[in-house]
Amino acid sequence: MEKFNVDLQPVGRRVSVPAGESLLSAAQAAGIALIAICGGEGLCQECRVRLISGKLTPLTLVEEDSLEPADLKNGFRLACQASPLSDVKIEIPPESLTASQRLQVDGQEEAVELDPQVIPVEVTLPPPSLADLRDDLSRLREGLVSLDHFTLSIGLPVLVQFSERMRSQSWQGRLAMGRDGQVVSVLPSSLPLFGFAVDVGTTKLAAYLVNLEDGVISGRQGAMNPQIGYGEDVVSRIAYANQGESHRHTLQTRLVETLNNLLADLCAVARVTQGQVVDAVVVGNTAMHHLFAGLSVRQLGQAPYVPALTEAVVLPASQVGLALAPGANVYLPPNIAGYVGADHVSMLLATHAWEMPGVTLALDIGTNTEICLSTGERLLCCSCASGPAFEGAHIQAGMRAAPGAIERVQTIQGSLQLSTIDGQPPVGLCGSGILDVVAELLANGVIDVRGVFHKNAEGVVSTERGGAYLLVPAQKSGHHTDILVTRKDVNEIQLAKAAIRAGVEILLIEAGLKAQDIEHFIVAGAFGTYLYLPSAVRIGMFPDLPHERFHQVGNAAGIGACQMLVSRTRRAMATEILKRMEYIELTTHPQFSDTFVDMMALKRN
Ligand code: FES
């Protein structure tokens, strides 16, 4: 039987399948789990993929009916409906993958002009002799004069490395040099230079090893932020840090230990020595930034919540404990405000949201959701307290995205269908699952716009704490107890969505615009990338805009950090963003309270 190669990107798997096999089966054969709630019937539209090259069977009627015209134009297909007619290359968007196959380190990359802060300089120096008794430093300084590097500076640890390395390398070597003439590392000739980029999230860390000479990300790895043990969210972590100097120190060292482990793993996989890692960029929200840099966070816990500093800083890596090359520095991009940090700046850089023509709104959903509105002339931003509901906290059956978490819920042919992470029996709901449930209960008339259960609706049961919806009965759940969605759960989602949408509306009011004026709606971050957009629109968390105006971009903050590693222009842009940004404080905004109350209603608007 004829066979075709299916190249699945960006995961980079290839599989050969017999003619007639669907792309869904091909992905399954390659060990890639696409979300397929309807079991491949063409009813759920979860298995969207995009054809990059090659030929597929013609569009089915189901695809013509269910895919948006813009998606069809861009080559999107339903994997369960399309089969290869030749060798094909297919792109799988992150929202079509089950959570277990997604990394919070993924984001949309782009080639950036290479202009790193640290560059290689090959040197060959005359060895000392009885006729040439110059000391090592003078020998280097005079050797570099001919290379036009006349403002040489070298710290003692690098000088130690220099004396030893140059002798063992017959006075030939490669210096990693900062543009300001600072020697960062001494390496064997031709060894490439790397940088370390990190997005320090309150919950998760995303780390990247980047080749500074070609800009390619050589490795990426995620880990939990070890500070979680000292406080789940920013507020409790600040409270812990404020209990004393030693507590703040603990948070700093625990974080840096984990970053050093991530770096060691990335280096081992890429066969790179830590001496080759000559620069770093660390982004995070303002509290994470301050804790990493060893700054006080006391003022971030008290009104008016001002940061210790907003401007970009460069710190010696050794001062913060990062195990890079002996003279390496760490660049921390600017923060905007106490609750709008360098991670937001980095996201704006990577997505170009700050410089796009027209009206662009970009947000990153978390316990605090940072929102930026670019009108083409003005840049405005705010932070809203959206709470931890979308991380599964404060939800009765809530959990993080882990095996058995319900991550997608849809009504198919009149009944709710669930998709769980790794296809395990359901044990709870992660953020995207609880968002979907509320949207489906609303669409099915089980709850009203106030979030109140209709007593007589199918599936509504009464519990000690009032009405609830029985999502999974005990006999079908992974822990043999009912999975319920309570009135309080619905209310938590209402509070979160009202906070986010009110933030969006206040920025629009400040700019004299309406939601319909938004031409690009960029949703960044792990949760934002995997949430089901129609659910967010249905409950009014996002404005009711045409589908093609939304862009789910993954961990753009991490990608922005990688860009700032290889480009000084991007660093300058980060400072430009800080200068242009108008921060809007929501808590004192005269229209915030009323807007927030209005936005509590669960309805498309
Ligand atoms: S699996 Fe393809 S539409 Fe549901």
Coordinates of C-alpha atoms and ligand atoms in Angstrom, one line a residue:
M1 CA 0.0 0.0 0.0
E2 CA 1.2 3.5 -0.8
K3 CA 2.6 5.4 2.2
F4 CA 3.2 9.1 2.9
N5 CA 5.5 10.9 5.3
V6 CA 3.9 13.2 7.7
D7 CA 6.3 15.8 9.2
L8 CA 4.7 17.2 12.4
Q9 CA 6.0 20.6 13.5
P10 CA 7.0 22.3 15.7
V11 CA 7.4 19.1 17.7
G12 CA 9.7 17.8 15.0
R13 CA 8.3 14.2 14.6
R14 CA 8.0 12.3 11.4
V15 CA 5.9 9.3 10.7
S16 CA 5.0 7.3 7.7
V17 CA 1.4 6.4 7.3
P18 CA -0.6 4.4 4.7
A19 CA -2.7 6.4 2.2
G20 CA -6.2 7.0 3.7
E21 CA -5.0 7.4 7.3
S22 CA -6.2 10.7 8.9
L23 CA -3.7 13.2 10.2
L24 CA -5.2 12.5 13.6
S25 CA -4.1 8.9 13.4
A26 CA -0.7 9.9 12.0
A27 CA -0.2 12.2 15.0
Q28 CA -1.3 9.4 17.4
A29 CA 1.1 7.0 15.6
A30 CA 3.9 9.5 16.2
G31 CA 3.1 9.7 19.9
I32 CA 1.6 13.1 19.7
A33 CA -1.7 13.5 21.5
L34 CA -4.1 16.0 19.9
I35 CA -7.2 16.9 21.7
A36 CA -10.1 15.0 20.1
I37 CA -13.1 15.2 22.4
C38 CA -15.5 13.9 19.8
G39 CA -13.3 10.9 19.0
G40 CA -12.6 12.0 15.5
E41 CA -16.2 12.6 14.4
G42 CA -15.5 16.2 13.2
L43 CA -17.8 17.6 15.9
C44 CA -15.5 19.3 18.4
Q45 CA -13.1 21.3 16.1
E46 CA -10.4 20.7 18.7
C47 CA -8.0 18.9 16.4
R48 CA -7.1 22.0 14.2
V49 CA -3.8 21.8 12.4
R50 CA -2.3 23.8 9.5
L51 CA -1.0 22.5 6.3
I52 CA 2.5 23.9 5.6
S53 CA 3.4 21.9 2.4
G54 CA 2.1 18.9 0.5
K55 CA -1.3 17.9 -0.5
L56 CA -4.3 16.7 1.6
T57 CA -7.7 15.3 0.7
P58 CA -10.2 18.0 -0.2
L59 CA -12.1 19.8 2.5
T60 CA -15.0 17.8 3.9
L61 CA -18.4 19.4 4.4
V62 CA -17.8 19.3 8.2
E63 CA -14.7 21.3 7.8
E64 CA -16.3 23.8 5.5
D65 CA -19.1 24.3 8.0
S66 CA -17.0 24.4 11.2
L67 CA -13.8 26.2 10.3
E68 CA -13.7 30.0 10.1
P69 CA -13.2 31.5 6.6
A70 CA -9.9 33.1 7.8
D71 CA -8.7 29.7 9.1
L72 CA -9.6 28.0 5.8
K73 CA -7.7 30.7 4.0
N74 CA -4.7 30.1 6.2
G75 CA -4.6 26.4 5.5
F76 CA -6.2 25.1 8.7
R77 CA -7.8 21.7 8.6
L78 CA -9.4 19.3 11.1
A79 CA -6.8 16.5 11.6
C80 CA -9.6 13.9 12.0
Q81 CA -11.0 14.9 8.6
A82 CA -7.9 15.3 6.4
S83 CA -5.6 12.6 5.0
P84 CA -2.3 13.0 3.1
L85 CA -2.3 12.7 -0.7
S86 CA 1.5 13.3 -0.7
D87 CA 4.3 13.7 1.8
V88 CA 3.1 16.6 4.0
K89 CA 4.4 19.0 6.5
I90 CA 1.9 20.0 9.2
E91 CA 1.9 22.6 11.9
I92 CA 0.2 21.7 15.2
P93 CA -0.9 24.9 17.1
P94 CA -0.3 24.5 20.9
E95 CA -4.0 24.7 21.7
S96 CA -4.6 21.5 19.8
L97 CA -2.2 19.6 22.0
T98 CA -3.2 18.0 25.3
A99 CA -1.6 19.7 28.2
S100 CA 0.9 17.0 29.0
Q101 CA 2.5 17.6 25.6
R102 CA 2.8 21.3 26.1
L103 CA 5.7 23.1 27.7
Q104 CA 5.4 26.5 29.2
V105 CA 8.7 27.2 27.5
D106 CA 7.2 27.3 24.0
G107 CA 6.5 30.6 22.3
Q108 CA 6.6 32.0 18.8
E109 CA 10.1 32.7 17.7
E110 CA 11.4 35.1 15.1
A111 CA 14.8 35.8 13.7
V112 CA 16.3 38.9 15.4
E113 CA 19.2 41.0 14.1
L114 CA 22.3 39.7 15.9
D115 CA 23.9 42.3 18.1
P116 CA 24.7 40.7 21.4
Q117 CA 26.2 42.5 24.4
V118 CA 29.1 39.9 24.6
I119 CA 31.1 39.1 21.5
P120 CA 34.0 36.7 20.8
V121 CA 37.5 38.1 20.2
E122 CA 40.2 35.6 19.0
V123 CA 43.6 36.5 20.5
T124 CA 47.1 35.2 19.9
L125 CA 49.7 36.6 22.2
P126 CA 53.5 36.2 22.4
P127 CA 54.4 33.9 25.3
P128 CA 56.5 35.3 28.1
S129 CA 60.2 34.8 27.8
L130 CA 63.4 36.0 29.4
A131 CA 63.4 38.7 26.8
D132 CA 59.7 39.6 27.4
L133 CA 58.9 39.7 31.1
R134 CA 55.6 41.6 30.8
D135 CA 52.9 40.5 33.3
D136 CA 49.9 38.6 31.9
L137 CA 47.5 41.6 32.2
S138 CA 49.9 44.0 30.4
R139 CA 50.4 41.3 27.7
L140 CA 46.7 41.1 27.2
R141 CA 46.1 44.8 27.3
E142 CA 48.9 45.5 24.7
G143 CA 47.7 42.6 22.6
L144 CA 44.2 44.0 22.5
V145 CA 45.3 47.5 21.6
S146 CA 46.1 46.2 18.1
L147 CA 42.5 44.9 18.1
D148 CA 41.1 48.3 19.0
H149 CA 39.8 47.1 22.4
F150 CA 41.5 49.8 24.4
T151 CA 39.1 50.1 27.4
L152 CA 39.9 46.6 28.8
S153 CA 38.6 45.7 32.2
I154 CA 39.1 42.3 33.7
G155 CA 38.0 41.0 37.1
L156 CA 40.2 38.9 39.3
P157 CA 38.3 35.6 38.7
V158 CA 38.7 36.1 34.9
L159 CA 42.4 37.0 35.3
V160 CA 42.9 33.7 37.1
Q161 CA 41.2 31.9 34.2
F162 CA 43.2 33.9 31.7
S163 CA 46.6 33.1 33.2
E164 CA 45.9 29.4 33.4
R165 CA 44.0 29.0 30.1
M166 CA 46.4 31.0 27.9
R167 CA 49.3 28.9 29.1
S168 CA 47.5 25.6 28.5
Q169 CA 46.4 26.9 25.1
S170 CA 49.8 28.0 23.9
W171 CA 48.8 31.7 24.2
Q172 CA 45.9 31.4 21.8
G173 CA 42.4 31.7 22.8
R174 CA 39.0 33.2 22.5
L175 CA 37.9 36.0 24.8
A176 CA 34.3 36.6 25.4
M177 CA 34.2 40.4 25.7
G178 CA 31.5 42.8 26.6
R179 CA 31.0 45.8 24.3
D180 CA 32.4 48.0 27.1
G181 CA 35.8 46.1 27.0
Q182 CA 35.0 43.8 30.0
V183 CA 36.5 40.4 29.6
V184 CA 33.9 37.8 30.6
S185 CA 35.5 34.5 29.9
V186 CA 38.6 32.9 28.3
L187 CA 37.9 29.9 26.1
P188 CA 39.7 27.7 23.7
S189 CA 39.7 29.1 20.1
S190 CA 36.5 28.8 18.1
L191 CA 34.3 27.6 21.0
P192 CA 30.9 29.3 20.5
L193 CA 29.4 31.7 23.1
F194 CA 26.0 31.1 24.7
G195 CA 23.6 33.0 26.8
F196 CA 21.0 32.0 29.4
A197 CA 17.5 33.5 29.3
V198 CA 14.9 32.9 32.0
D199 CA 11.3 33.9 32.6
V200 CA 10.7 33.6 36.3
G201 CA 7.0 33.1 36.8
T202 CA 5.4 33.0 40.2
T203 CA 4.6 29.4 39.6
K204 CA 6.8 28.2 36.8
L205 CA 10.3 28.9 35.5
A206 CA 11.1 28.8 31.8
A207 CA 14.8 28.6 30.9
Y208 CA 16.6 28.8 27.5
L209 CA 20.1 28.3 26.3
V210 CA 20.8 30.6 23.3
N211 CA 23.7 30.5 20.9
L212 CA 24.9 34.2 20.9
E213 CA 26.6 33.8 17.5
D214 CA 23.6 32.6 15.5
G215 CA 20.7 33.4 17.7
V216 CA 19.4 29.8 17.8
I217 CA 17.7 28.5 21.0
S218 CA 19.8 25.4 21.7
G219 CA 17.7 24.1 24.5
R220 CA 14.8 25.0 26.7
Q221 CA 13.5 23.6 29.9
G222 CA 10.8 24.3 32.5
A223 CA 10.6 23.8 36.2
M224 CA 8.4 24.8 39.1
N225 CA 9.4 27.9 41.0
P226 CA 10.8 26.5 44.3
Q227 CA 9.6 29.5 46.1
I228 CA 6.0 28.0 45.9
G229 CA 6.8 26.2 49.2
Y230 CA 7.0 29.6 50.9
G231 CA 3.8 31.1 49.4
E232 CA 1.5 30.1 46.5
D233 CA 1.1 33.6 45.1
V234 CA 3.0 36.9 45.0
V235 CA 1.2 38.4 48.0
S236 CA 1.9 35.5 50.3
R237 CA 5.5 35.3 49.0
I238 CA 6.0 39.0 49.8
A239 CA 4.5 38.5 53.2
Y240 CA 7.0 35.6 53.8
A241 CA 10.0 37.7 52.6
N242 CA 8.9 40.6 54.9
Q243 CA 9.2 38.4 57.9
G244 CA 13.0 39.0 58.0
E245 CA 16.2 39.3 56.0
S246 CA 16.8 35.5 56.3
H247 CA 13.5 34.8 54.7
R248 CA 14.2 37.0 51.7
H249 CA 17.6 35.4 51.4
T250 CA 16.0 32.0 51.4
L251 CA 13.7 32.9 48.6
Q252 CA 16.6 34.3 46.6
T253 CA 18.9 31.3 47.1
R254 CA 16.2 28.7 46.5
L255 CA 15.3 30.3 43.2
V256 CA 19.0 30.7 42.1
E257 CA 19.7 27.0 43.0
T258 CA 16.9 25.9 40.7
L259 CA 18.1 28.2 37.9
N260 CA 21.6 26.8 38.3
N261 CA 20.2 23.3 38.0
L262 CA 18.3 24.2 34.9
L263 CA 21.4 25.8 33.4
A264 CA 23.5 22.7 34.2
D265 CA 20.9 20.4 32.5
L266 CA 20.7 22.6 29.5
C267 CA 24.5 22.8 29.2
A268 CA 24.8 19.0 29.6
V269 CA 22.3 18.3 26.8
A270 CA 23.9 20.9 24.5
R271 CA 27.4 19.8 25.4
V272 CA 28.3 23.3 26.4
T273 CA 30.5 24.3 29.4
Q274 CA 29.2 26.8 31.8
G275 CA 32.3 29.0 31.0
Q276 CA 30.8 29.3 27.5
V277 CA 27.6 30.9 29.0
V278 CA 28.7 34.5 29.0
D279 CA 25.6 36.5 29.4
A280 CA 22.1 36.2 30.9
V281 CA 18.7 37.9 30.8
V282 CA 16.2 37.4 33.5
V283 CA 12.6 38.6 33.3
G284 CA 9.8 38.2 35.8
N285 CA 7.0 40.1 37.5
T286 CA 8.2 42.9 39.7
A287 CA 8.2 40.8 42.9
M288 CA 10.1 38.0 41.2
H289 CA 12.5 40.5 39.8
H290 CA 13.1 42.1 43.2
L291 CA 13.5 38.8 45.0
F292 CA 16.0 37.5 42.3
A293 CA 18.0 40.7 42.5
G294 CA 18.0 40.7 46.3
L295 CA 15.9 43.9 46.6
S296 CA 13.4 44.6 49.3
V297 CA 9.9 43.7 48.5
R298 CA 8.3 45.4 51.5
Q299 CA 7.1 48.3 49.5
L300 CA 5.4 46.0 47.0
G301 CA 3.1 44.7 49.8
Q302 CA 1.9 48.1 50.9
A303 CA -0.1 50.8 49.0
P304 CA 0.9 52.5 46.8
Y305 CA 2.9 49.4 45.8
V306 CA 5.9 51.2 44.2
P307 CA 8.9 49.2 43.0
A308 CA 12.4 49.7 44.4
L309 CA 13.4 50.5 40.8
T310 CA 11.9 50.4 37.3
E311 CA 15.0 51.1 35.1
A312 CA 17.0 48.2 33.5
V313 CA 19.9 47.0 35.6
V314 CA 23.0 44.9 34.9
L315 CA 24.3 42.8 37.8
P316 CA 27.4 40.6 38.0
A317 CA 26.1 37.0 37.8
S318 CA 28.3 36.0 40.7
Q319 CA 26.6 38.6 42.9
V320 CA 23.3 36.9 42.5
G321 CA 24.8 33.4 42.6
L322 CA 24.3 32.4 39.0
A323 CA 26.9 29.9 37.9
L324 CA 27.9 31.4 34.5
A325 CA 31.3 32.3 33.1
P326 CA 33.4 34.1 35.8
G327 CA 32.9 37.7 34.5
A328 CA 29.3 37.3 33.2
N329 CA 26.6 39.8 33.9
V330 CA 22.8 39.4 34.2
Y331 CA 20.6 42.0 32.4
L332 CA 17.3 42.7 34.1
P333 CA 15.0 44.6 31.8
P334 CA 12.9 47.5 33.1
N335 CA 9.8 47.1 35.3
I336 CA 6.8 49.3 34.7
A337 CA 5.1 49.4 38.1
G338 CA 4.7 47.3 41.3
Y339 CA 2.5 44.8 39.5
V340 CA 3.6 45.2 35.9
G341 CA 7.0 43.8 35.6
A342 CA 9.8 43.1 33.1
D343 CA 8.0 40.0 32.0
H344 CA 5.3 42.2 30.5
V345 CA 7.9 44.4 28.8
S346 CA 9.5 41.2 27.4
M347 CA 6.1 39.9 26.1
L348 CA 5.4 43.3 24.4
L349 CA 8.8 43.2 22.8
A350 CA 8.4 39.6 21.5
T351 CA 4.9 40.1 20.1
H352 CA 5.6 43.7 18.8
A353 CA 2.3 44.6 20.5
W354 CA 3.9 48.0 21.6
E355 CA 4.8 49.1 18.1
M356 CA 2.1 47.6 15.8
P357 CA 0.1 50.1 13.8
G358 CA -3.6 50.3 14.7
V359 CA -5.1 49.2 18.0
T360 CA -3.6 46.3 19.8
L361 CA -4.4 44.8 23.2
A362 CA -2.0 42.3 24.8
L363 CA -2.5 40.5 28.0
D364 CA -0.9 37.8 30.1
I365 CA -3.4 36.0 32.4
G366 CA -2.2 35.0 35.8
T367 CA -3.1 35.6 39.5
N368 CA -2.4 39.1 38.4
T369 CA -3.3 39.9 34.8
E370 CA -1.2 42.5 33.1
I371 CA -2.9 44.3 30.2
C372 CA -1.4 46.7 27.6
L373 CA -3.3 48.7 25.1
S374 CA -1.4 50.2 22.2
T375 CA -3.4 52.7 20.1
G376 CA -0.6 53.3 17.6
E377 CA 0.2 56.5 19.4
R378 CA -0.2 55.8 23.1
L379 CA 0.8 52.9 25.2
L380 CA -1.3 52.2 28.3
C381 CA -1.2 49.4 30.8
C382 CA -2.7 48.2 34.0
S383 CA -2.7 45.2 36.3
C384 CA -5.8 43.5 37.6
A385 CA -6.1 41.1 40.5
S386 CA -7.7 38.2 38.6
G387 CA -7.0 35.7 41.4
P388 CA -5.7 32.1 41.2
A389 CA -9.0 30.4 39.9
F390 CA -7.5 29.7 36.5
E391 CA -4.6 27.9 38.2
G392 CA -7.2 25.6 39.8
A393 CA -7.0 27.3 43.2
H394 CA -10.2 28.3 45.1
I395 CA -12.2 25.9 42.9
Q396 CA -13.7 22.9 44.8
A397 CA -12.4 20.3 42.3
G398 CA -9.6 22.6 41.0
M399 CA -6.1 21.4 40.3
R400 CA -3.1 22.3 38.2
A401 CA -2.7 21.0 34.7
A402 CA -1.6 17.4 35.5
P403 CA -2.7 13.9 34.4
G404 CA -6.4 13.4 35.0
A405 CA -7.2 17.1 35.0
I406 CA -10.2 18.0 32.9
E407 CA -8.8 20.5 30.4
R408 CA -11.5 20.8 27.8
V409 CA -15.3 20.5 28.1
Q410 CA -17.7 20.8 25.2
T411 CA -21.4 20.1 24.5
I412 CA -21.6 17.6 21.7
Q413 CA -24.9 16.4 20.5
G414 CA -26.6 17.5 23.6
S415 CA -24.2 16.1 26.2
L416 CA -21.1 17.4 27.9
Q417 CA -17.9 15.7 26.6
L418 CA -14.7 15.9 28.6
S419 CA -11.1 15.7 27.7
T420 CA -8.5 15.0 30.4
I421 CA -4.8 15.4 30.4
D422 CA -3.1 12.1 29.3
G423 CA -6.6 10.6 28.8
Q424 CA -6.6 9.6 32.5
P425 CA -9.8 9.2 34.4
P426 CA -10.9 12.6 35.6
V427 CA -9.8 13.8 39.0
G428 CA -10.4 17.5 38.9
L429 CA -10.5 20.6 36.7
C430 CA -7.6 22.8 35.6
G431 CA -8.0 26.4 34.5
S432 CA -9.1 25.8 30.9
G433 CA -11.5 23.1 32.0
I434 CA -13.3 25.3 34.6
L435 CA -13.5 28.1 32.1
D436 CA -15.1 25.7 29.5
V437 CA -17.5 24.3 32.1
V438 CA -18.9 27.7 33.1
A439 CA -19.3 28.6 29.4
E440 CA -21.1 25.4 28.6
L441 CA -23.4 25.6 31.6
L442 CA -24.3 29.1 30.5
A443 CA -24.9 28.0 26.9
N444 CA -27.0 25.1 28.1
G445 CA -29.1 27.2 30.4
V446 CA -27.9 25.4 33.6
I447 CA -26.8 28.7 35.0
D448 CA -28.0 32.2 34.3
V449 CA -26.1 35.4 33.6
R450 CA -25.7 35.9 37.3
G451 CA -24.1 32.5 37.7
V452 CA -27.1 31.1 39.6
F453 CA -28.1 27.5 39.0
H454 CA -31.5 26.8 37.5
K455 CA -32.8 24.3 40.1
N456 CA -34.6 22.1 37.6
A457 CA -31.8 21.9 35.0
E458 CA -30.5 18.5 34.3
G459 CA -27.4 17.6 36.3
V460 CA -28.0 20.2 39.1
V461 CA -27.9 18.5 42.5
S462 CA -28.3 20.0 45.9
T463 CA -25.4 19.7 48.3
E464 CA -24.9 20.9 51.9
R465 CA -23.6 24.1 50.5
G466 CA -26.4 24.7 48.0
G467 CA -26.8 23.9 44.3
A468 CA -24.1 22.4 42.3
Y469 CA -23.6 20.7 38.9
L470 CA -22.6 17.1 38.9
L471 CA -19.9 17.1 36.2
V472 CA -18.5 13.5 36.8
P473 CA -20.3 11.0 39.0
A474 CA -18.2 9.1 41.5
Q475 CA -18.2 5.8 39.5
K476 CA -16.6 7.5 36.5
S477 CA -14.0 9.7 38.3
G478 CA -10.4 8.7 39.0
H479 CA -10.8 9.0 42.7
H480 CA -14.4 7.6 43.0
T481 CA -15.9 10.7 44.3
D482 CA -18.2 13.1 42.5
I483 CA -16.6 16.0 40.6
L484 CA -18.9 18.9 41.3
V485 CA -19.0 22.5 40.0
T486 CA -20.4 24.7 42.8
R487 CA -22.0 28.1 42.8
K488 CA -18.9 29.3 44.5
D489 CA -16.7 27.9 41.7
V490 CA -18.8 29.8 39.2
N491 CA -18.5 32.9 41.3
E492 CA -14.7 32.6 41.4
I493 CA -14.7 32.5 37.6
Q494 CA -17.0 35.5 37.5
L495 CA -14.7 37.5 39.7
A496 CA -11.7 36.6 37.6
K497 CA -13.3 37.4 34.3
A498 CA -14.8 40.6 35.6
A499 CA -11.4 41.8 36.8
I500 CA -9.8 41.0 33.5
R501 CA -12.6 42.5 31.4
A502 CA -12.9 45.6 33.6
G503 CA -9.1 46.1 33.1
V504 CA -9.6 45.9 29.3
E505 CA -12.5 48.3 29.4
I506 CA -10.8 50.9 31.6
L507 CA -7.8 51.0 29.3
L508 CA -10.2 51.5 26.4
I509 CA -12.0 54.3 28.2
E510 CA -8.7 56.0 28.9
A511 CA -7.9 55.8 25.2
G512 CA -11.3 56.9 24.1
L513 CA -11.9 53.6 22.3
K514 CA -14.4 50.8 22.2
A515 CA -13.7 47.1 22.3
Q516 CA -14.7 46.7 18.7
D517 CA -11.8 49.0 17.8
I518 CA -9.3 46.4 18.9
E519 CA -7.6 45.0 15.7
H520 CA -5.2 42.5 17.4
F521 CA -6.0 40.8 20.7
I522 CA -2.9 39.1 21.9
V523 CA -3.2 36.5 24.6
A524 CA 0.2 35.4 26.1
G525 CA 1.3 33.0 28.9
A526 CA 0.6 29.4 29.5
F527 CA -3.0 29.5 30.5
G528 CA -3.8 32.2 27.9
T529 CA -2.4 30.0 25.2
Y530 CA -4.4 26.9 26.0
L531 CA -7.7 28.4 27.0
Y532 CA -10.5 27.9 24.5
L533 CA -11.2 31.3 23.0
P534 CA -15.0 30.7 22.3
S535 CA -15.5 30.0 26.0
A536 CA -13.7 33.2 27.0
V537 CA -15.8 35.2 24.6
R538 CA -19.0 33.4 25.6
I539 CA -18.8 34.4 29.2
G540 CA -17.6 38.0 28.3
M541 CA -14.0 37.6 29.6
F542 CA -12.8 38.7 26.2
P543 CA -14.7 41.0 23.9
D544 CA -16.8 39.5 21.1
L545 CA -14.4 40.1 18.3
P546 CA -13.9 38.2 15.0
H547 CA -11.9 35.0 15.7
E548 CA -9.0 36.1 13.4
R549 CA -8.3 39.1 15.6
F550 CA -7.2 36.9 18.5
H551 CA -3.6 35.6 18.7
Q552 CA -2.5 33.0 21.3
V553 CA 1.2 33.4 21.4
G554 CA 2.6 31.1 24.1
N555 CA 5.4 32.1 26.5
A556 CA 6.2 35.4 24.7
A557 CA 8.0 36.7 27.8
G558 CA 10.6 33.9 27.6
I559 CA 11.1 34.5 23.9
G560 CA 11.5 38.3 24.5
A561 CA 14.2 37.4 27.1
C562 CA 16.0 35.3 24.4
Q563 CA 15.8 38.2 22.0
M564 CA 17.3 40.6 24.5
L565 CA 20.2 38.2 24.9
V566 CA 21.2 38.4 21.3
S567 CA 20.2 42.0 20.5
R568 CA 21.2 45.2 22.2
T569 CA 18.6 46.9 20.0
R570 CA 15.9 44.9 21.8
R571 CA 17.3 46.0 25.1
A572 CA 17.1 49.6 24.0
M573 CA 13.5 49.0 22.9
A574 CA 12.6 47.7 26.4
T575 CA 13.7 51.0 27.8
E576 CA 11.7 52.8 25.1
I577 CA 8.6 50.8 26.2
L578 CA 9.2 52.0 29.8
K579 CA 9.5 55.6 28.7
R580 CA 6.4 55.6 26.6
M581 CA 4.1 53.5 28.9
E582 CA 1.3 55.2 30.8
Y583 CA 0.4 53.1 33.9
I584 CA -3.2 53.3 34.9
E585 CA -3.9 52.4 38.5
L586 CA -7.2 50.6 38.6
T587 CA -8.0 50.6 42.3
T588 CA -8.4 54.4 42.3
H589 CA -9.9 54.7 38.9
P590 CA -13.3 56.4 39.2
Q591 CA -15.0 54.0 36.8
F592 CA -13.4 50.8 37.9
S593 CA -15.8 49.7 40.5
D594 CA -18.9 50.2 38.3
T595 CA -17.3 48.6 35.4
F596 CA -16.2 45.6 37.5
V597 CA -19.8 45.1 38.8
D598 CA -21.1 45.3 35.2
M599 CA -18.6 42.8 34.0
M600 CA -19.7 40.2 36.6
A601 CA -22.6 39.2 34.3
L602 CA -21.9 36.0 32.3
K603 CA -22.7 37.1 28.8
R604 CA -21.2 37.8 25.4
N605 CA -20.4 41.5 25.0
Ligands
FES1 S1 -11.4 15.2 16.8 FE1 -11.5 16.3 15.0 S2 -13.2 17.6 15.3 FE2 -13.2 16.4 17.1

